[in-house]
mmCIF file of C-alpha atoms in Angstrom:
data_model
loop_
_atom_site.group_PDB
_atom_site.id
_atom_site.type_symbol
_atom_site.label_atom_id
_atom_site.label_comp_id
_atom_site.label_asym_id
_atom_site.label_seq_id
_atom_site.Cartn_x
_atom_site.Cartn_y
_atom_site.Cartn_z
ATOM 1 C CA UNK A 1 0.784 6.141 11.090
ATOM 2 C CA UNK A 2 2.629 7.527 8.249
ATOM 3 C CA UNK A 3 0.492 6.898 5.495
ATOM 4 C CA UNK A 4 -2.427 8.299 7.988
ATOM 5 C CA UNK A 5 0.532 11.664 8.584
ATOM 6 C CA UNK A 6 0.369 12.231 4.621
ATOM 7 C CA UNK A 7 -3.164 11.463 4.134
ATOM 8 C CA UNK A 8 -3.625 14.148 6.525
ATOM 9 C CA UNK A 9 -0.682 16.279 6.762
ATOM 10 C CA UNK A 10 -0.933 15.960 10.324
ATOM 11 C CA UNK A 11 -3.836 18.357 10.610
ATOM 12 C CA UNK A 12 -5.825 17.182 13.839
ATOM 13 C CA UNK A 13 -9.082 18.134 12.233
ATOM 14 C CA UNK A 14 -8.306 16.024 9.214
ATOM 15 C CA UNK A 15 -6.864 12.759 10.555
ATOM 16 C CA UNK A 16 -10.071 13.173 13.419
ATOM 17 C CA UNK A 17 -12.173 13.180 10.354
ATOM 18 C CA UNK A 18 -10.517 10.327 8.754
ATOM 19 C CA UNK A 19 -10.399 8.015 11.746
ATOM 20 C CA UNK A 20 -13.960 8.572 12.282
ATOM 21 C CA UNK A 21 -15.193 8.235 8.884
ATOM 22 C CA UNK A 22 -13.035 5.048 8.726
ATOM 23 C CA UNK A 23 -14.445 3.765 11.456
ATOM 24 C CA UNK A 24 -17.875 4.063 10.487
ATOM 25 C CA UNK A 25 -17.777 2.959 7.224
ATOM 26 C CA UNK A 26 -14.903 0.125 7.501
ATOM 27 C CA UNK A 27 -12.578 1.460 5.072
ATOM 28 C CA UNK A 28 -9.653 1.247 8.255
ATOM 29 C CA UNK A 29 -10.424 -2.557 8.818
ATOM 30 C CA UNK A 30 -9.703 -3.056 5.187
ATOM 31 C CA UNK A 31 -6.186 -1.258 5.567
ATOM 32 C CA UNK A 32 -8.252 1.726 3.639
ATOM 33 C CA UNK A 33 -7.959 5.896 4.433
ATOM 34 C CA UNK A 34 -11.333 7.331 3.526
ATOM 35 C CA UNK A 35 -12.160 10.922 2.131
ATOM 36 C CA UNK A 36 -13.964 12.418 4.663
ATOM 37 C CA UNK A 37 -17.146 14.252 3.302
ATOM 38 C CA UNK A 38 -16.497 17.309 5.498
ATOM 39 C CA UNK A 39 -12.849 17.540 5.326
ATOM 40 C CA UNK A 40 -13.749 17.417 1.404
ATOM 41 C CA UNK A 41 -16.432 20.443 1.603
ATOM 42 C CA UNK A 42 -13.229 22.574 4.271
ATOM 43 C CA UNK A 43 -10.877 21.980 1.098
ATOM 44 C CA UNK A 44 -13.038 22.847 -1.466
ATOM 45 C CA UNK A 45 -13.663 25.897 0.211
ATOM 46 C CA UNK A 46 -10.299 26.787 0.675
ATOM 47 C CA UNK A 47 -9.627 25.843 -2.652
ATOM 48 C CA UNK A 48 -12.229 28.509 -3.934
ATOM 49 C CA UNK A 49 -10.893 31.242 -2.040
ATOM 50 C CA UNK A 50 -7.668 31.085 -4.486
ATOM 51 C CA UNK A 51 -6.787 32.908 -7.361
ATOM 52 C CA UNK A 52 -6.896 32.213 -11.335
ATOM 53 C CA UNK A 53 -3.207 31.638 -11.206
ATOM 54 C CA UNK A 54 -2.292 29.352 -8.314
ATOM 55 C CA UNK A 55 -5.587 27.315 -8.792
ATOM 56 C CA UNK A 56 -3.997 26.614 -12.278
ATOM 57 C CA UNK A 57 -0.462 25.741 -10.618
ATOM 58 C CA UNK A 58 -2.146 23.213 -8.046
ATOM 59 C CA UNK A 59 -3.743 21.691 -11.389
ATOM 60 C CA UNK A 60 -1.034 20.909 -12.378
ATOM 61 C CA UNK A 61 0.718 19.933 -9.531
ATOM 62 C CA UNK A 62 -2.151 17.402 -8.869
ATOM 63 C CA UNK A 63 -1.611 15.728 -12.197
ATOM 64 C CA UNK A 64 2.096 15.435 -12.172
ATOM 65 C CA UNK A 65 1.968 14.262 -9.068
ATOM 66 C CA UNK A 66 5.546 13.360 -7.222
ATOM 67 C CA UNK A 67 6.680 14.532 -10.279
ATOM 68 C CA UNK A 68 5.887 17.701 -10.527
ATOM 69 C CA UNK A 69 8.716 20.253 -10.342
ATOM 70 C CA UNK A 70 8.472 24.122 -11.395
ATOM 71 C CA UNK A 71 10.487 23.320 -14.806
ATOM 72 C CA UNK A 72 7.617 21.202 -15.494
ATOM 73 C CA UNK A 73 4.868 23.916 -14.472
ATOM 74 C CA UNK A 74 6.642 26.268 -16.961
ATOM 75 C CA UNK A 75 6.234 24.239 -19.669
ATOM 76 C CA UNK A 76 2.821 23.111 -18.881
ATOM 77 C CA UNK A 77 1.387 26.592 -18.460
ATOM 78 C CA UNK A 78 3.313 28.230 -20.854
ATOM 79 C CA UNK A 79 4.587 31.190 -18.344
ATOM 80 C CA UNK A 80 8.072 31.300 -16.998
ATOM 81 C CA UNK A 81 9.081 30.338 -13.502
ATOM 82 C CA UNK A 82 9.297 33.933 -11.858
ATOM 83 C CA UNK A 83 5.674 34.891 -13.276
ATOM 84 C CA UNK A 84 5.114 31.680 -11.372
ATOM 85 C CA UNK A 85 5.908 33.280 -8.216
ATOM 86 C CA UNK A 86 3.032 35.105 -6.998
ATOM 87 C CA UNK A 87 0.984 32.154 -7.473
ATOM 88 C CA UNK A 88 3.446 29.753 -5.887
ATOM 89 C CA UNK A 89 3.559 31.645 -2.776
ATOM 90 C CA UNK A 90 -0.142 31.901 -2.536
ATOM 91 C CA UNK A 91 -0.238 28.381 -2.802
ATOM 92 C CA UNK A 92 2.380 28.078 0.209
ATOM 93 C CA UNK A 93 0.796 30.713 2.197
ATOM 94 C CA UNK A 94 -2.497 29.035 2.180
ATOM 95 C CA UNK A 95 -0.775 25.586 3.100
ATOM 96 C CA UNK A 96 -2.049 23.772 -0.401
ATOM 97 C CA UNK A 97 1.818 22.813 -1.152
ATOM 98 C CA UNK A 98 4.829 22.660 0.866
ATOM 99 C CA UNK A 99 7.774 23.234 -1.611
ATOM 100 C CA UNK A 100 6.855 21.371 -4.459
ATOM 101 C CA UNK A 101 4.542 18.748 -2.566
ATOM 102 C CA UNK A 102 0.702 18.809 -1.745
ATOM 103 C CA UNK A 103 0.563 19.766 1.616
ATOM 104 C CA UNK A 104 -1.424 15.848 2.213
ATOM 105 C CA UNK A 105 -3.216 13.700 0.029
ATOM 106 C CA UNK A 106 -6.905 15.341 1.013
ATOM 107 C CA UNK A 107 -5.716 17.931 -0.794
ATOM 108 C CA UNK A 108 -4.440 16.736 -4.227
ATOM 109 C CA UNK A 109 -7.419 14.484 -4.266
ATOM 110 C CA UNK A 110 -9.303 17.552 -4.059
ATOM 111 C CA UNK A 111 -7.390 19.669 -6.931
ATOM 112 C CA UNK A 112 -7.989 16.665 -8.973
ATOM 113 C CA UNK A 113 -11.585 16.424 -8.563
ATOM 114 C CA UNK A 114 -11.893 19.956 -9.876
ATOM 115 C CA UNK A 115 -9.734 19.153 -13.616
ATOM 116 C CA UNK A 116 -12.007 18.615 -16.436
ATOM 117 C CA UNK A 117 -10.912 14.973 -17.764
ATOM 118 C CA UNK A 118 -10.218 16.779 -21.589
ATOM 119 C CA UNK A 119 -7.834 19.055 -19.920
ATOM 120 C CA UNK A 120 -6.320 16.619 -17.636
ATOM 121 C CA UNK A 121 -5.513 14.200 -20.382
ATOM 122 C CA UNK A 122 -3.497 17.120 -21.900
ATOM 123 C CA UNK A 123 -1.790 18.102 -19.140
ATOM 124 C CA UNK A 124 -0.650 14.861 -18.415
ATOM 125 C CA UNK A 125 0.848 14.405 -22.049
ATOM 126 C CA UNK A 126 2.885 17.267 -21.395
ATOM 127 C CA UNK A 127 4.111 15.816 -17.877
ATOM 128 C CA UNK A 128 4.949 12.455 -20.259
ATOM 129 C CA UNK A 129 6.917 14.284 -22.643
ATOM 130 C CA UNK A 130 8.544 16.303 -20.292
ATOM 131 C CA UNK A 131 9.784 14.059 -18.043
ATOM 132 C CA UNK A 132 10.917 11.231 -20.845
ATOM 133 C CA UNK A 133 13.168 14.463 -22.434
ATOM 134 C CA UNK A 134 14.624 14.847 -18.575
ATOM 135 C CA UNK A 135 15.378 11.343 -17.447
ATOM 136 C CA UNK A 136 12.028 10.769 -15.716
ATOM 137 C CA UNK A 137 11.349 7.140 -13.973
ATOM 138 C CA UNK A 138 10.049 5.332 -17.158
ATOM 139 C CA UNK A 139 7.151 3.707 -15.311
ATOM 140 C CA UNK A 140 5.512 7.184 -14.290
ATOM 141 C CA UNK A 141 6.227 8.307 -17.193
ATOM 142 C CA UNK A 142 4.006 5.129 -18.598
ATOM 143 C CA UNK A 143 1.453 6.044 -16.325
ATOM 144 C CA UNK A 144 0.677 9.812 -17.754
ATOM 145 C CA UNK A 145 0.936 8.148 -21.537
ATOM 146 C CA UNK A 146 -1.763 5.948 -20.570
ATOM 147 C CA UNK A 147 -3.607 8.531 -18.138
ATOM 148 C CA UNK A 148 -3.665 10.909 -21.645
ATOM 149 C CA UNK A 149 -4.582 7.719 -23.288
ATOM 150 C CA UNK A 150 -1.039 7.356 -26.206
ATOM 151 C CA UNK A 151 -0.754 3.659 -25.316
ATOM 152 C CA UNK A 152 2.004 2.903 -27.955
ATOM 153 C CA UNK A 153 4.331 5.631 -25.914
ATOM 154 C CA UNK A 154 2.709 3.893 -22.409
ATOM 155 C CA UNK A 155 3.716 0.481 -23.678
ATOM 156 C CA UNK A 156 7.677 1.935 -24.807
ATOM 157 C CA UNK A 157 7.928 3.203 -21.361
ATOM 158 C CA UNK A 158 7.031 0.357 -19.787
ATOM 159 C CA UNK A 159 9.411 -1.429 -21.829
ATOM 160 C CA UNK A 160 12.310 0.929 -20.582
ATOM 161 C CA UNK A 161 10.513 0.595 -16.975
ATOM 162 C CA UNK A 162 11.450 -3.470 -17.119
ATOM 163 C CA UNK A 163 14.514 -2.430 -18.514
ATOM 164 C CA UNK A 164 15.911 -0.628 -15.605
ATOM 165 C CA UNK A 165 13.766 -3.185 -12.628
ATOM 166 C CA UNK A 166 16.091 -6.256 -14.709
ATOM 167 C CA UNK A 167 19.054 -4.540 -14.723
ATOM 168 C CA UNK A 168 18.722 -3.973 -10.803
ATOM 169 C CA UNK A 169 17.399 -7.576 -10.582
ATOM 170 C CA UNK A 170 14.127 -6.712 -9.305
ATOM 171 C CA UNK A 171 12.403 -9.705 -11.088
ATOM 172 C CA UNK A 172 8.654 -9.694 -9.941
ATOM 173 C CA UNK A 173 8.500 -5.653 -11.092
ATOM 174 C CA UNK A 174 10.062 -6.506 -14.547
ATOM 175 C CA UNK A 175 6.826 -9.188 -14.926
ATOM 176 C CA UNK A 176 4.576 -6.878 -14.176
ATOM 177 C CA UNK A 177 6.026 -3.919 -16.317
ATOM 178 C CA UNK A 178 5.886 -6.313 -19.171
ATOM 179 C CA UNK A 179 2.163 -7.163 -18.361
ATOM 180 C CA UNK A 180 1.708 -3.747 -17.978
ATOM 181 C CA UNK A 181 3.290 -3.307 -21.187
ATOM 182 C CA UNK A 182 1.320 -5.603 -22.713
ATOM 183 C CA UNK A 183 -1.827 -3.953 -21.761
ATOM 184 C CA UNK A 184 -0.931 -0.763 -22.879
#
């Protein structure tokens, strides 16, 4: 249910259109939440009803993910918090982010579809740099070095990811950092 409650974000129309969809292709006997085709084509919509401004906020909220915090928004579009604010609340008014959170996953998956993959990569640079200058977890901050393709910083992070899993004795996550680390 909860993974199905973020996936959604509780919206009746949306998890109705997930369970159906699931059902009829499979994806919920495999443990799988679908993207609904029509739930998709809503979002889009909604999503082309917004401005300049807060479609480029929800960018980058969609590529920083659980990470993304308006510090990190400054720096990535280059315009200070409270010329943020207009933007922000148009993305809270029209119920794309609550706080500093995607409203549910439909939606994020959405934003995302719409980033140009050149433009992506850069934004999630900046999310990597940003967050290893502010403590960030050192495994996200792996994952946007490899998402923006530096795989030299990907593989340092993931070294400081197993790092921190040993020193809390989580064994099987320091393995697969260092695999992961490997990779990169």
């Amino acid at each position: 249910a909860e993974p199905l409650l973020r996936h959604t974000g509780g919206n009746p129309l949306f998890l109705l259109e997930t369970l159906k969809q699931g059902l009829v292709d499979g994806s919920l006997a495999r443990g799988q939440l679908p993207r609904p085709t029509q739930v998709a084509t809503l979002i889009e919509s909604r999503l082309a009803r917004l401005s300049d401004g807060a479609l480029t906020l929800a960018r980058v909220a969609a590529i920083a993910g659980v990470d993304f915090r308006i510090e990190l928004a400054e720096v990535a579009i280059g315009i200070q918090a409270v010329r943020l604010a207009s933007a922000w609340q148009e993305l809270q008014d029209a119920q794309i982010l609550r706080d500093e959170a995607f409203a549910h996953d439909l939606i994020a998956d959405a934003v995302l579809r719409g980033v140009p993959p050149v433009v992506a990569r850069r934004v999630h640079a900046q999310c990597a740099g940003w967050l290893a200058t502010h403590q960030g977890d050192p495994a996200r901050v792996a994952r946007h070095w490899l998402a923006c393709g530096q795989h030299m910083e990907a593989g340092r992070a993931f070294v400081a990811a197993a790092a921190r899993a040993e020193h809390a004795a989580r064994l099987q996550e320091v393995g697969e950092l260092c695999t992961q680390a490997a990779q990169a």
